[in-house]
Coordinates of C-alpha atoms in Angstrom, one line a residue:
M1 CA 139.5 123.8 131.4
A2 CA 139.2 127.4 130.2
K3 CA 135.7 128.7 129.8
A4 CA 134.1 131.9 128.8
R5 CA 132.4 133.2 132.0
I6 CA 131.3 136.6 133.2
V7 CA 132.0 137.1 136.8
F8 CA 130.0 140.2 138.2
L9 CA 130.2 140.1 142.0
N10 CA 133.5 140.0 144.0
Q11 CA 133.5 138.0 147.2
Q12 CA 132.8 141.0 149.5
E13 CA 129.8 142.0 147.4
M14 CA 128.4 138.3 147.5
D15 CA 128.8 138.3 151.3
L16 CA 127.0 141.6 151.5
I17 CA 124.0 140.3 149.5
H18 CA 123.7 137.1 151.6
V19 CA 124.1 139.0 154.9
Q20 CA 121.3 141.6 153.8
S21 CA 119.2 138.8 152.7
I22 CA 119.5 137.0 156.1
K23 CA 118.7 140.3 157.8
C24 CA 115.6 140.6 155.4
L25 CA 114.4 137.2 156.5
E26 CA 115.0 137.8 160.2
E27 CA 113.6 141.5 160.6
I28 CA 111.2 141.9 157.8
G29 CA 110.2 138.3 157.1
L30 CA 108.0 136.6 154.7
K31 CA 104.1 137.1 154.3
I32 CA 102.8 133.6 153.7
H33 CA 99.0 133.2 153.2
S34 CA 98.9 129.8 154.5
K35 CA 98.3 128.7 158.1
P36 CA 99.7 125.2 157.6
V37 CA 102.8 126.4 156.0
L38 CA 103.5 129.0 158.8
E39 CA 102.8 126.1 161.3
I40 CA 105.7 124.2 159.6
L41 CA 107.9 127.0 160.0
E42 CA 107.1 127.9 163.6
K43 CA 107.6 124.3 164.5
N44 CA 111.2 124.6 163.1
G45 CA 112.1 127.9 164.7
A46 CA 110.6 130.8 162.9
R47 CA 108.8 133.6 164.7
V48 CA 105.2 133.7 163.3
D49 CA 102.5 136.4 163.6
Y50 CA 99.4 134.7 162.6
Q51 CA 97.4 138.0 162.6
T52 CA 99.7 139.5 159.8
M53 CA 100.6 135.9 158.4
V54 CA 104.3 136.9 158.6
A55 CA 107.1 134.4 159.4
K56 CA 110.5 135.8 160.5
I57 CA 113.2 133.2 159.8
P58 CA 116.4 133.0 161.6
E59 CA 119.7 132.4 160.0
K60 CA 120.0 128.9 161.6
M61 CA 116.9 127.7 159.6
V62 CA 118.5 129.0 156.4
N63 CA 121.7 127.2 157.0
Q64 CA 119.7 124.0 157.9
A65 CA 117.8 124.3 154.7
L66 CA 120.9 124.8 152.6
E67 CA 122.6 121.9 154.3
S68 CA 119.7 119.4 153.4
A69 CA 118.9 120.6 150.0
P70 CA 120.6 118.3 147.3
K71 CA 123.6 119.8 145.5
E72 CA 122.9 117.9 142.4
F73 CA 120.0 115.9 141.0
T74 CA 118.6 114.7 137.7
L75 CA 115.7 116.1 135.8
C76 CA 114.5 112.8 134.2
G77 CA 112.8 112.2 130.8
R78 CA 110.3 109.6 129.8
D79 CA 113.3 108.4 127.7
P80 CA 116.3 108.2 129.8
K81 CA 118.6 109.5 127.0
H82 CA 116.9 113.0 127.6
D83 CA 117.9 112.9 131.5
L84 CA 119.6 116.1 132.5
K85 CA 121.8 116.5 135.4
V86 CA 122.0 119.6 137.3
P87 CA 124.3 121.6 137.9
T88 CA 125.3 121.3 134.4
P89 CA 129.1 121.4 133.5
K90 CA 129.0 123.1 130.2
F91 CA 126.4 125.3 128.8
P92 CA 122.7 125.6 130.3
W93 CA 120.0 123.1 129.6
V94 CA 117.5 125.0 127.5
T95 CA 113.6 125.0 127.2
T96 CA 110.8 126.7 125.5
N97 CA 108.7 129.7 126.6
G98 CA 106.0 129.0 129.3
L99 CA 102.4 129.5 129.8
A100 CA 101.8 131.9 126.8
V101 CA 98.0 132.7 126.3
Y102 CA 98.1 132.9 122.5
V103 CA 99.7 131.2 119.7
K104 CA 100.6 132.2 115.9
D105 CA 99.2 129.3 114.0
Y106 CA 101.9 127.9 111.6
N107 CA 99.3 126.8 109.1
T108 CA 97.2 129.9 108.8
G109 CA 99.3 132.7 110.4
E110 CA 96.4 133.6 112.6
Y111 CA 97.0 134.8 116.1
R112 CA 94.6 133.3 118.6
D113 CA 93.9 131.9 122.0
S114 CA 95.8 128.7 122.7
T115 CA 94.3 125.2 123.2
R116 CA 95.2 121.7 124.1
K117 CA 95.7 121.0 120.5
D118 CA 98.2 123.8 120.2
I119 CA 100.0 122.6 123.3
A120 CA 100.3 119.2 121.6
A121 CA 101.7 120.6 118.4
F122 CA 104.2 123.0 120.0
T123 CA 105.4 120.3 122.3
K124 CA 105.9 118.0 119.3
L125 CA 108.0 120.5 117.4
A126 CA 110.2 121.2 120.5
D127 CA 110.5 117.4 121.0
A128 CA 112.0 117.3 117.5
L129 CA 114.6 120.0 118.0
D130 CA 117.9 118.7 119.6
S131 CA 118.4 122.3 120.9
V132 CA 115.4 122.1 123.2
D133 CA 116.7 120.0 126.2
Y134 CA 113.5 119.9 128.2
Q135 CA 110.0 121.2 127.8
W136 CA 108.1 123.9 129.6
T137 CA 104.2 123.7 129.6
A138 CA 104.5 126.3 126.8
L139 CA 100.9 127.3 126.4
T140 CA 97.7 128.0 128.5
A141 CA 94.8 125.6 127.7
R142 CA 92.1 128.2 127.2
D143 CA 89.6 125.6 126.2
V144 CA 89.3 123.9 129.7
P145 CA 88.0 125.0 133.1
P146 CA 90.3 127.6 134.4
L147 CA 91.0 125.9 137.7
A148 CA 91.9 122.7 135.9
H149 CA 94.3 124.2 133.3
G150 CA 97.5 123.1 135.0
P151 CA 96.9 119.4 135.1
H152 CA 95.6 119.5 131.5
E153 CA 98.8 121.4 130.3
L154 CA 101.0 119.0 132.1
W155 CA 99.1 115.9 130.8
V156 CA 99.1 117.1 127.1
T157 CA 102.8 118.0 127.3
M158 CA 103.9 114.8 128.7
Q159 CA 102.1 112.8 126.0
N160 CA 103.8 114.7 123.3
T161 CA 107.4 114.5 124.4
T162 CA 109.8 111.9 125.9
K163 CA 111.8 114.8 127.4
H164 CA 111.5 116.2 130.9
V165 CA 108.6 118.5 131.4
Q166 CA 108.6 121.5 133.6
G167 CA 105.2 122.7 134.5
V168 CA 104.5 126.4 135.0
T169 CA 101.6 126.3 137.4
A170 CA 100.2 124.5 140.4
Q171 CA 97.4 126.5 141.9
S172 CA 96.7 124.5 145.1
A173 CA 97.7 121.5 146.9
E174 CA 95.1 119.4 145.4
D175 CA 96.3 120.7 142.0
A176 CA 99.8 119.5 142.7
K177 CA 98.5 116.1 143.9
V178 CA 96.7 115.6 140.6
Q179 CA 99.8 116.5 138.6
I180 CA 101.8 114.0 140.7
E181 CA 99.2 111.4 140.2
L182 CA 99.3 112.0 136.4
A183 CA 103.1 111.7 136.3
A184 CA 103.0 108.7 138.5
L185 CA 101.1 106.7 136.0
I186 CA 103.9 107.1 133.4
A187 CA 106.6 106.6 135.9
G188 CA 105.2 103.4 137.2
G189 CA 104.1 104.6 140.6
K190 CA 104.8 107.4 143.1
E191 CA 108.0 105.8 144.4
K192 CA 109.4 105.3 141.2
L193 CA 108.5 109.0 140.2
R194 CA 110.4 110.0 143.4
K195 CA 113.5 108.3 142.1
R196 CA 113.0 109.6 138.5
P197 CA 111.1 112.8 138.6
L198 CA 109.7 113.1 135.0
F199 CA 108.4 116.7 135.8
S200 CA 109.3 119.7 137.9
V201 CA 107.3 122.7 138.6
V202 CA 108.0 126.4 138.8
V203 CA 106.4 128.0 141.8
C204 CA 106.5 131.9 141.8
P205 CA 106.7 134.0 145.0
I206 CA 104.9 137.2 144.9
A207 CA 107.4 140.1 145.1
P208 CA 108.0 141.6 147.5
L209 CA 108.5 138.8 150.0
T210 CA 105.0 137.1 149.7
F211 CA 103.7 133.7 149.0
E212 CA 100.3 132.9 147.9
K213 CA 98.2 130.1 149.7
G214 CA 97.6 128.0 146.8
S215 CA 101.0 127.9 145.2
I216 CA 102.9 127.6 148.4
E217 CA 100.7 124.8 149.7
A218 CA 101.3 123.2 146.3
Q219 CA 104.9 123.6 146.7
V220 CA 104.9 121.6 150.0
E221 CA 103.1 118.7 148.3
L222 CA 105.6 118.6 145.5
A223 CA 108.4 118.7 147.9
K224 CA 107.1 115.8 149.9
A225 CA 106.6 113.8 146.6
G226 CA 110.3 114.5 145.4
I227 CA 109.3 116.7 142.6
P228 CA 112.0 119.4 141.9
V229 CA 110.6 122.9 142.6
V230 CA 111.8 126.0 140.8
S231 CA 111.5 129.0 143.0
M232 CA 111.1 131.8 140.4
S233 CA 111.4 135.1 141.9
M234 CA 110.0 137.9 139.6
S235 CA 111.3 141.0 141.4
V236 CA 110.4 144.0 139.1
G237 CA 112.8 146.9 140.0
G238 CA 110.9 150.1 140.7
L239 CA 107.6 148.2 141.2
S240 CA 107.8 145.1 143.3
A241 CA 111.4 145.5 144.3
P242 CA 113.8 148.5 144.8
V243 CA 114.9 150.0 141.5
T244 CA 118.5 149.3 142.0
V245 CA 120.3 146.1 140.9
A246 CA 121.5 145.5 144.4
G247 CA 118.0 145.9 145.7
M248 CA 116.4 143.7 143.1
M249 CA 119.2 141.1 143.8
V250 CA 118.7 141.0 147.6
N251 CA 114.8 140.7 147.0
A252 CA 115.2 137.8 144.6
N253 CA 117.8 136.1 146.8
T254 CA 115.8 136.6 150.0
E255 CA 112.6 135.0 148.2
N256 CA 114.7 132.1 146.9
L257 CA 116.2 131.4 150.4
G258 CA 112.7 131.7 152.0
S259 CA 111.4 129.2 149.3
I260 CA 114.1 126.8 150.0
V261 CA 113.5 127.0 153.7
I262 CA 109.8 126.1 153.2
S263 CA 110.6 123.1 151.0
Q264 CA 113.3 121.8 153.3
M265 CA 111.4 122.1 156.5
A266 CA 108.4 120.4 154.8
A267 CA 110.6 117.7 153.2
P268 CA 114.3 117.6 154.0
G269 CA 116.3 116.6 150.9
A270 CA 113.6 117.8 148.5
P271 CA 115.3 118.9 145.2
H272 CA 115.2 122.6 144.7
I273 CA 116.3 125.0 141.9
Y274 CA 117.3 128.6 142.6
C275 CA 115.5 130.8 140.1
S276 CA 114.9 134.2 139.0
E277 CA 113.4 136.1 136.1
S278 CA 113.7 139.5 137.6
A279 CA 114.2 142.7 135.7
P280 CA 113.4 146.5 136.1
M281 CA 110.2 148.0 135.0
D282 CA 110.4 150.0 131.8
M283 CA 109.6 153.4 133.2
R284 CA 108.2 154.5 129.9
T285 CA 105.7 151.8 129.4
G286 CA 105.2 150.0 132.6
N287 CA 106.2 146.7 130.9
I288 CA 108.8 144.4 132.5
N289 CA 112.1 145.4 130.6
Y290 CA 113.4 142.1 129.6
D291 CA 115.8 143.8 127.2
S292 CA 117.5 145.8 130.0
I293 CA 121.2 145.8 130.7
E294 CA 120.2 145.2 134.4
M295 CA 118.5 142.0 133.7
C296 CA 121.9 140.7 132.5
F297 CA 123.5 142.0 135.6
L298 CA 121.0 140.1 137.8
S299 CA 121.6 136.8 135.8
F300 CA 125.3 137.2 136.4
G301 CA 125.0 138.0 140.1
L302 CA 122.4 135.6 141.0
A303 CA 124.1 132.7 139.2
Q304 CA 127.0 133.4 141.4
M305 CA 124.8 133.5 144.6
A306 CA 123.3 130.1 143.6
K307 CA 126.9 128.7 143.2
R308 CA 127.7 130.1 146.7
Y309 CA 124.9 128.0 148.0
N310 CA 125.7 124.9 145.9
L311 CA 122.3 124.9 144.3
P312 CA 121.4 124.3 140.7
S313 CA 120.1 127.6 139.1
Y314 CA 117.7 129.0 136.5
V315 CA 118.6 132.7 136.3
A316 CA 119.0 133.2 132.5
S317 CA 116.4 133.7 129.7
L318 CA 116.8 133.0 126.1
G319 CA 114.2 133.3 123.1
G320 CA 112.6 135.9 120.9
F321 CA 116.0 136.7 119.3
S322 CA 114.3 139.3 117.1
G323 CA 116.4 142.3 117.6
V324 CA 120.1 143.4 118.2
V325 CA 119.5 144.5 121.9
S326 CA 117.5 141.4 122.9
S327 CA 120.0 139.1 121.2
I328 CA 123.0 140.5 122.9
N329 CA 121.3 140.7 126.3
Q330 CA 120.1 137.1 126.3
F331 CA 123.3 135.7 125.0
L332 CA 125.3 137.7 127.6
G333 CA 122.9 136.4 130.3
V334 CA 123.7 132.8 129.8
M335 CA 127.4 133.5 130.3
G336 CA 127.0 134.0 133.9
G337 CA 126.8 130.2 134.7
S338 CA 123.1 129.6 135.0
D339 CA 122.4 125.8 134.7
L340 CA 119.0 126.2 132.9
A341 CA 117.5 128.9 130.7
G342 CA 114.2 129.2 129.1
G343 CA 112.1 131.3 126.5
L344 CA 112.6 129.7 123.2
G345 CA 109.7 130.5 120.9
A346 CA 108.4 133.5 122.8
I347 CA 106.9 136.5 121.2
D348 CA 105.2 139.7 122.4
I349 CA 107.1 139.7 125.8
A350 CA 106.5 136.1 126.3
K351 CA 102.6 136.5 126.0
G352 CA 102.5 134.4 123.0
V353 CA 104.5 131.6 121.0
S354 CA 105.3 131.2 117.4
F355 CA 106.4 127.9 115.9
E356 CA 108.7 129.6 113.5
Q357 CA 110.2 131.8 116.3
L358 CA 110.9 128.4 118.2
L359 CA 112.8 127.2 115.2
I360 CA 114.8 130.4 114.8
D361 CA 115.6 130.6 118.6
A362 CA 116.8 127.1 118.5
Y363 CA 119.1 127.7 115.5
M364 CA 120.3 130.9 117.2
W365 CA 121.1 129.0 120.4
D366 CA 123.0 126.3 118.6
C367 CA 125.2 129.0 117.3
C368 CA 125.6 130.7 120.6
K369 CA 126.7 127.5 122.3
N370 CA 130.0 127.5 120.2
Y371 CA 131.1 130.4 122.5
L372 CA 130.4 128.4 125.7
H373 CA 132.6 125.2 124.9
E374 CA 135.5 124.4 127.1
V375 CA 139.1 124.8 126.0
E376 CA 141.9 122.6 127.5
I377 CA 145.1 124.5 128.4
S378 CA 147.7 122.0 128.9
E379 CA 151.3 121.2 127.7
E380 CA 149.9 118.8 125.1
K381 CA 147.4 121.4 123.7
I382 CA 150.1 124.2 123.8
A383 CA 152.3 121.9 121.5
L384 CA 155.8 123.2 122.1
E385 CA 157.3 120.0 120.7
A386 CA 155.3 120.5 117.6
M387 CA 156.5 124.2 117.3
R388 CA 160.1 122.6 117.8
E389 CA 159.6 120.2 114.9
V390 CA 158.0 122.6 112.5
G391 CA 160.7 125.1 113.1
H392 CA 161.0 128.6 112.0
G393 CA 159.0 129.9 108.9
H394 CA 157.3 126.6 108.3
N395 CA 153.6 125.6 108.6
F396 CA 151.5 123.1 110.8
L397 CA 149.2 122.0 108.1
T398 CA 150.4 118.5 107.7
H399 CA 151.8 118.1 111.2
P400 CA 150.2 115.2 113.2
H401 CA 149.3 117.5 116.1
T402 CA 147.0 119.5 113.6
L403 CA 145.5 116.2 112.3
R404 CA 145.0 114.9 115.8
Y405 CA 143.2 118.0 117.3
F406 CA 141.5 120.2 114.7
R407 CA 138.3 118.5 114.6
E408 CA 137.7 118.5 118.5
E409 CA 139.4 122.0 118.9
L410 CA 137.8 124.1 116.2
K411 CA 134.2 124.8 116.1
F412 CA 132.5 125.1 112.8
W413 CA 129.3 126.9 112.0
D414 CA 126.2 124.8 110.8
E415 CA 125.8 126.6 107.3
E416 CA 122.2 125.7 106.9
K417 CA 121.2 127.3 110.3
V418 CA 123.5 130.3 109.7
N419 CA 122.0 130.8 106.3
L420 CA 118.5 130.8 107.7
L421 CA 119.5 133.3 110.4
E422 CA 121.2 135.8 108.1
T423 CA 118.2 136.2 105.6
D424 CA 116.0 139.3 106.0
D425 CA 113.1 138.8 108.4
K426 CA 110.3 138.2 105.8
E427 CA 112.2 135.5 104.0
K428 CA 113.5 134.1 107.3
A429 CA 109.8 133.7 108.5
A430 CA 108.8 132.1 105.3
E431 CA 111.7 129.7 105.2
A432 CA 111.2 128.8 108.9
N433 CA 107.6 128.0 108.3
K434 CA 108.6 125.5 105.5
I435 CA 111.0 123.8 107.9
V436 CA 108.4 123.7 110.7
K437 CA 105.8 122.1 108.3
S438 CA 108.4 119.6 107.2
I439 CA 109.4 118.6 110.9
M440 CA 105.7 118.5 111.9
A441 CA 104.9 116.1 109.1
K442 CA 107.7 113.6 109.7
H443 CA 108.5 113.7 113.5
Q444 CA 106.8 111.0 115.6
V445 CA 106.7 110.9 119.4
E446 CA 106.6 107.5 121.2
P447 CA 103.0 107.4 122.4
L448 CA 101.8 106.4 125.9
S449 CA 99.8 103.3 126.1
K450 CA 96.0 103.6 125.6
D451 CA 95.5 102.3 129.1
I452 CA 97.6 105.1 130.6
I453 CA 96.0 107.9 128.7
E454 CA 92.6 106.7 129.7
K455 CA 93.5 106.5 133.3
G456 CA 95.0 110.0 133.1
D457 CA 91.9 111.4 131.3
A458 CA 89.8 110.0 134.0
I459 CA 91.9 111.6 136.8
I460 CA 91.5 115.0 135.1
S461 CA 87.8 114.5 134.5
K462 CA 87.2 113.7 138.2
Y463 CA 89.4 116.8 139.1
E464 CA 87.2 119.0 136.8
D465 CA 84.1 117.8 138.7
I466 CA 85.7 118.9 142.1
V467 CA 86.8 122.3 140.9
G468 CA 83.8 123.0 138.5
D469 CA 83.8 125.3 135.4

């Protein structure tokens, strides 16, 4: 099947990135602020300096980890119709923005700190949109104890969608255990959750080459429970990684390989997703330059590296389609072959979310997907016999071949969505707000049972007593 794809690295360049990443792991190593995790690595062959908390990982361990990591698995939804197999054969599965700290209220237009109520509402809208394949925990619960916000966000999100949920924080091993316990309530037990993981978790290394105690110990607990881990490297060129594309790529690749080694040494066969949201620093402002050309290059190259390792990938971002440059960059980014992508509904460099922006981004993604569909190149589709039958100077309009294939072969724009996207910004926002309000008034999410909700609330309440305010 023919498919529009961007190939960035040749084989020699991929080999060099891999070799340099192995050299980085063996000679520079990873700084891991956790004695238990260092002990796991040492037991499996790493050279560990407990004084500096640096583990140097030999190539043999990397190969062992890549061998045991599953090549494909399913991100399961509460409703099986939303199950997502990765890698995906067509276009990436897409999700919302994650863990923003403020929301634009769709009723008042006010920008304010986000709460559990906002998480529920935003999740409900995303649940209603077919373009949103799975759900990130989109907002930070600013109305709960800071050390308990992760379980709160997961629990509220899982109550308001039947799609797969990807959490964006796990602050400690205990935090991870609570999240596992909450999801197990819905799944029907921990073993059923292992077979059908209803949630996954993004765990970020700290560039360059560092893993925090809480998050890496959480990752180990998640891996042991069979919960997919997304190892999101956020290598910022010129700040926490070399300024060059090649340097950023090797840093992100090294952190991903290191993260996979940790998961596989702790729990062989644990599902793992190769991930990067790396970009250069904007040298004028100090912000992460998500609109940079280099971020596209990183998406292309790292998608190829993930495929080299036979790992599912999340190396492309979408959302906030508010300008020409960002729209071009984000659309091009997904053409590298990432299996997952996120960011729908983001505003202000992902610090906030907007209900209207979520709708607009979802509509835009629906249009973009037309460019990623597969095209069959075969003798039947080439239709030489039809050409022979029609002959010179005639037309194909009434030929059976045209009638047989035009619906499946030709992609048609959704006029309602295109009309919204082509209006001016002020009118677009107002019309999007009307559609959002209509969806929110009509859409119903299948609720969890009262008994399960009460048990989950009790688990969180108990955890709050432990971690305090």
